[in-house]
Coordinates of C-alpha atoms in Angstrom, one line a residue:
M6 CA 0.1 0.0 0.0
S7 CA 1.3 3.5 -1.0
I8 CA 1.8 6.1 1.7
Q9 CA -1.0 8.1 0.3
A10 CA -3.4 5.2 0.2
N11 CA -2.3 4.3 3.8
K12 CA -3.2 7.9 4.8
R13 CA -6.6 7.7 3.2
T14 CA -7.3 4.4 5.0
K15 CA -6.3 5.9 8.4
K16 CA -8.7 8.9 7.7
V17 CA -11.5 6.5 7.0
N18 CA -10.8 4.5 10.1
K19 CA -10.7 7.7 12.0
Q20 CA -14.1 8.7 10.7
I21 CA -15.6 5.3 11.6
K22 CA -13.9 5.4 15.1
I23 CA -15.5 8.8 15.9
N24 CA -18.9 7.7 14.9
I25 CA -18.6 4.6 17.0
K26 CA -17.4 6.6 20.0
R27 CA -20.2 9.0 19.7
R28 CA -22.8 6.1 19.6
T29 CA -21.0 4.2 22.5
V30 CA -21.7 7.2 24.8
I31 CA -25.5 6.7 24.1
V32 CA -25.7 2.9 23.7
D33 CA -23.3 1.5 26.3
D34 CA -23.5 4.2 28.9
Q35 CA -27.4 3.7 29.2
L36 CA -28.6 0.6 30.6
V37 CA -32.1 1.0 31.9
R38 CA -34.4 -1.6 33.2
H39 CA -38.1 -1.9 33.2
K40 CA -39.8 -4.7 35.1
G41 CA -36.5 -6.4 35.3
F42 CA -35.8 -6.4 31.7
P43 CA -33.0 -4.4 29.9
I44 CA -34.7 -1.8 27.6
P45 CA -33.3 -0.7 24.2
S46 CA -31.0 2.5 24.0
W47 CA -31.2 2.9 20.2
I48 CA -34.4 3.1 18.3
E49 CA -34.2 4.0 14.5
L50 CA -37.4 5.4 12.8
S51 CA -37.9 5.2 9.1
L52 CA -40.1 8.2 8.7
I53 CA -40.6 8.0 5.0
D54 CA -39.9 5.4 2.3
V55 CA -38.3 7.6 -0.3
C56 CA -34.8 9.0 -0.9
N57 CA -33.6 11.7 -3.5
R58 CA -30.3 9.9 -3.9
K59 CA -29.3 6.5 -5.3
C60 CA -25.9 5.8 -3.7
V61 CA -24.2 2.6 -4.9
F62 CA -23.6 1.1 -1.5
C63 CA -27.3 1.5 -0.5
P64 CA -30.2 -0.8 -1.5
K65 CA -32.2 2.3 -2.8
S66 CA -29.8 2.2 -5.7
D67 CA -31.8 -0.8 -6.9
P68 CA -35.5 -0.2 -7.4
S69 CA -36.2 -3.8 -7.7
V70 CA -34.8 -4.4 -4.2
A71 CA -35.8 -1.2 -2.3
P72 CA -38.3 0.8 -4.4
D73 CA -39.4 4.3 -3.3
T74 CA -43.0 3.9 -2.2
Y75 CA -43.6 7.4 -0.7
Q76 CA -45.3 5.9 2.3
K77 CA -44.7 8.0 5.4
M78 CA -45.2 7.8 9.2
N79 CA -48.1 9.5 10.8
M80 CA -48.3 11.4 14.1
K81 CA -50.6 8.9 15.7
L82 CA -47.7 6.5 15.7
I83 CA -45.3 9.1 16.9
D84 CA -47.6 10.0 19.8
K85 CA -48.1 6.4 20.8
L86 CA -44.3 5.6 20.8
T87 CA -43.5 8.6 22.8
K88 CA -46.1 7.8 25.4
E89 CA -44.8 4.2 25.7
L90 CA -41.2 5.3 25.9
K91 CA -42.1 7.5 28.8
E92 CA -43.9 4.6 30.5
I93 CA -40.7 2.6 30.6
N94 CA -38.3 5.5 31.4
Y95 CA -36.4 5.4 28.1
K96 CA -33.0 7.1 28.2
G97 CA -31.6 6.4 24.9
S98 CA -31.7 7.9 21.2
V99 CA -34.4 7.8 18.7
V100 CA -32.6 8.3 15.4
L101 CA -34.6 9.4 12.3
C102 CA -33.0 7.7 9.2
G103 CA -34.1 4.2 8.2
Y104 CA -35.1 3.4 4.6
G105 CA -35.4 6.9 3.3
E106 CA -34.4 10.6 3.7
P107 CA -36.1 11.9 6.8
M108 CA -35.9 15.6 5.8
L109 CA -38.4 14.7 3.1
H110 CA -41.1 14.2 5.6
K111 CA -43.2 17.4 5.9
D112 CA -43.8 16.8 9.6
I113 CA -40.2 16.5 10.6
Y114 CA -40.3 19.3 13.0
K115 CA -43.5 18.3 14.8
I116 CA -42.2 14.6 14.9
S117 CA -38.8 15.8 16.4
K118 CA -40.4 18.0 19.0
K119 CA -42.8 15.2 20.2
L120 CA -40.1 12.5 20.3
A121 CA -37.8 14.8 22.3
E122 CA -40.3 14.5 25.2
A123 CA -39.0 11.0 25.7
A124 CA -35.5 10.6 24.0
F125 CA -32.3 12.0 22.6
V126 CA -33.4 12.9 19.0
E127 CA -30.8 12.6 16.0
I128 CA -31.5 13.1 12.4
V129 CA -29.3 11.4 9.8
T130 CA -29.5 13.2 6.4
N131 CA -27.7 13.5 3.0
G132 CA -28.0 17.3 3.6
D133 CA -29.6 18.1 0.3
P134 CA -32.8 19.3 1.9
L135 CA -31.0 21.4 4.5
T136 CA -30.9 25.2 4.7
K137 CA -29.8 27.5 7.5
E138 CA -33.4 28.1 8.3
K139 CA -34.3 24.4 8.6
I140 CA -31.2 23.8 10.8
K141 CA -32.4 26.6 13.0
K142 CA -36.0 25.2 13.0
L143 CA -34.7 21.6 13.9
Y144 CA -32.7 23.1 16.7
N145 CA -35.8 24.8 18.1
S146 CA -37.6 21.6 17.7
N147 CA -35.4 20.1 20.3
V148 CA -33.3 17.8 18.0
N149 CA -30.2 17.0 19.7
K150 CA -27.9 16.2 16.7
I151 CA -27.9 16.4 12.9
L152 CA -25.6 14.0 11.1
V153 CA -24.8 15.0 7.6
S154 CA -23.5 12.5 5.2
L155 CA -21.3 14.4 2.6
Y156 CA -21.3 12.3 -0.6
D157 CA -20.1 14.8 -3.2
G158 CA -16.8 15.8 -2.1
P159 CA -14.6 17.8 0.4
E160 CA -16.0 21.1 -0.9
Q161 CA -19.2 20.3 1.0
I162 CA -17.4 20.8 4.3
K163 CA -17.3 24.6 3.8
K164 CA -20.8 24.6 2.5
F165 CA -22.3 23.0 5.7
T166 CA -19.9 24.7 8.1
D167 CA -21.1 28.1 6.7
M168 CA -24.6 26.9 6.8
T169 CA -24.4 25.8 10.5
N170 CA -22.6 29.2 11.4
A171 CA -25.4 31.1 9.6
A172 CA -28.1 29.1 11.5
Q173 CA -26.6 30.4 14.7
V174 CA -26.6 27.0 16.4
P175 CA -23.9 25.3 18.5
K176 CA -21.1 24.1 16.2
D177 CA -21.4 20.5 17.4
F178 CA -25.1 20.5 16.6
V179 CA -24.4 19.4 13.1
I180 CA -21.9 16.5 12.5
Q181 CA -20.4 16.1 9.1
R182 CA -19.5 12.6 8.0
H183 CA -17.2 12.1 5.0
R184 CA -18.9 9.8 2.6
W185 CA -17.4 11.0 -0.8
L186 CA -14.5 8.5 -0.9
S187 CA -14.1 5.8 -3.5
E188 CA -15.1 2.2 -3.5
K189 CA -11.5 1.2 -2.7
E190 CA -11.9 3.3 0.5
D191 CA -15.4 1.8 1.2
F192 CA -16.9 5.1 0.6
G193 CA -15.9 6.2 4.1
L194 CA -18.2 3.6 5.6
K195 CA -18.1 0.4 7.6
L196 CA -19.8 -1.4 4.8
T197 CA -22.2 -4.3 5.2
N198 CA -24.3 -6.3 2.8
R199 CA -27.6 -5.2 4.4
T200 CA -28.6 -8.8 4.9
G201 CA -27.5 -10.1 1.5
T202 CA -28.7 -7.0 -0.5
I203 CA -25.5 -5.2 -1.4
K204 CA -22.2 -6.6 -2.5
V205 CA -20.2 -3.5 -3.4
G206 CA -16.9 -2.8 -1.8
N207 CA -14.3 -4.9 0.2
Q208 CA -16.8 -6.7 2.5
D209 CA -16.5 -9.4 5.2
S210 CA -17.9 -12.8 4.3
V211 CA -21.3 -13.8 5.5
K212 CA -19.5 -16.4 8.1
T213 CA -17.0 -13.8 9.5
F214 CA -19.1 -13.0 12.5
S215 CA -21.6 -15.2 14.5
Y216 CA -22.5 -13.3 17.7
C217 CA -24.6 -10.2 17.4
Y218 CA -26.0 -7.6 19.9
Y219 CA -28.3 -5.6 17.8
P220 CA -31.5 -7.1 19.2
S221 CA -30.2 -6.7 22.7
Y222 CA -30.1 -2.9 22.5
S223 CA -31.9 -1.7 19.4
V224 CA -34.8 -2.1 16.9
L225 CA -35.9 -0.3 13.8
I226 CA -39.5 0.9 13.2
D227 CA -40.8 1.4 9.8
W228 CA -43.2 4.0 8.7
N229 CA -46.3 1.7 9.2
G230 CA -45.2 0.7 12.8
D231 CA -43.6 -2.6 11.8
I232 CA -40.7 -3.4 14.0
F233 CA -37.6 -5.1 12.8
L234 CA -34.6 -6.6 14.6
C235 CA -32.1 -4.0 13.2
S236 CA -31.4 -1.5 10.5
Q237 CA -29.6 -4.2 8.4
D238 CA -32.8 -5.9 7.3
W239 CA -33.4 -3.8 4.1
Q240 CA -35.6 -6.4 2.6
R241 CA -38.0 -6.3 5.5
R242 CA -37.9 -10.1 5.8
R243 CA -38.8 -10.4 9.5
T244 CA -41.0 -8.3 11.6
V245 CA -41.1 -9.0 15.3
G246 CA -44.4 -6.9 15.8
N247 CA -46.1 -3.7 15.1
I248 CA -46.4 -0.8 17.5
M249 CA -49.8 0.3 16.2
L250 CA -51.1 -3.1 17.2
E251 CA -49.3 -3.9 20.4
N252 CA -47.4 -2.2 23.3
F253 CA -43.7 -1.4 22.5
F254 CA -42.5 -3.0 25.7
D255 CA -44.5 -6.1 25.1
I256 CA -43.0 -6.4 21.5
W257 CA -39.5 -6.0 23.0
T258 CA -40.0 -8.8 25.4
D259 CA -42.2 -11.2 23.6
A260 CA -41.3 -14.7 22.3
T261 CA -40.5 -13.6 18.7
I262 CA -37.5 -11.3 19.4
T263 CA -36.5 -13.4 22.4
K264 CA -35.8 -16.3 20.0
Y265 CA -33.5 -14.1 17.8
R266 CA -31.9 -12.5 20.8
K267 CA -31.0 -15.8 22.5
N268 CA -29.6 -17.2 19.3
L269 CA -27.5 -14.4 18.5
L270 CA -26.2 -14.1 22.0
T271 CA -25.0 -17.7 21.8
G272 CA -23.3 -17.3 18.3
K273 CA -26.1 -18.7 16.3
R274 CA -27.1 -16.8 13.0
C275 CA -29.4 -19.6 12.2
D276 CA -32.7 -17.8 11.3
S277 CA -33.4 -15.4 8.3
P278 CA -32.4 -12.6 7.7
C279 CA -29.4 -13.2 10.1
T280 CA -28.1 -16.2 8.0
E281 CA -27.2 -13.7 5.2
C282 CA -25.9 -10.8 7.3
N283 CA -22.2 -10.1 7.4
A284 CA -22.5 -7.1 9.9
E285 CA -20.1 -7.1 12.9
G286 CA -22.9 -7.0 15.5
T287 CA -20.8 -6.8 18.7
V288 CA -19.4 -3.3 18.2
L289 CA -21.9 -1.7 20.5
G290 CA -24.4 -3.2 23.1
A291 CA -22.1 -5.2 25.4
K292 CA -23.6 -4.0 28.5
H293 CA -27.1 -4.9 27.2
A294 CA -25.8 -8.2 25.9
K295 CA -24.4 -9.0 29.3
A296 CA -27.6 -8.1 31.1
W297 CA -29.7 -10.3 28.8
R298 CA -27.3 -13.3 29.1
E299 CA -27.8 -13.1 33.0
L300 CA -31.5 -12.7 32.7
Y301 CA -31.7 -15.8 30.3
K302 CA -29.1 -17.6 32.2
I303 CA -26.9 -18.5 29.1

């Protein structure tokens, strides 16, 4: 590897480490129990099923796999989730990202303000819809962080730095993530195959990892209330419940997710979609995993 290539690799690794460190503070420093059960600390909401970009490392790049349906989450779901998170004394993050670009949802400010009653609210965006006015409005809607993925090039750094300054919000309110790098540099990401959906880049093989903590500390909630094990399941193969039909805590502790959680805590990726996943699922959530193992006596 050349000196220049080595420097680029170190830069990519640094970006990934910064992101992991930021998430670790939220995920691993917050272990709250309700009725004796560890509750999640990371909930992703897919507010809208459409994106204005088609990145090659994202399933949205292939309409046959992840088509834009334009379906969107409604406030009834947001109100119910907020109420039920309060009931279990939730202390973690609710992250607006998922299967689409959250800033395309017209009620993003109302949604953010409501969720902030019960959680630390983050928004992950490609930045295209952002303006200084929108950044300011998100700040006033009690959003805690905006994470902007920069896909076009380093010239975007100045653009979003100036935009943040013009919005007159704290400098660390907007976090820029360098995602314009080449395929040889994994686009600045820790690439995964999204449960067998994406093959681009230099990825780990499916059998590289066996243990996984995702269902021990997190879930993803789709626009219609369907709850999935984690954000890797881009083909929506396995729901574990629907928040509009059941209580969130009941879903979190019921037999369906328990089966997956137990298997993954004992190194068994034996059920779909886990059998096709190459994600390193033990980067975060160690405290939650330990608590579940003690509870299950495994």
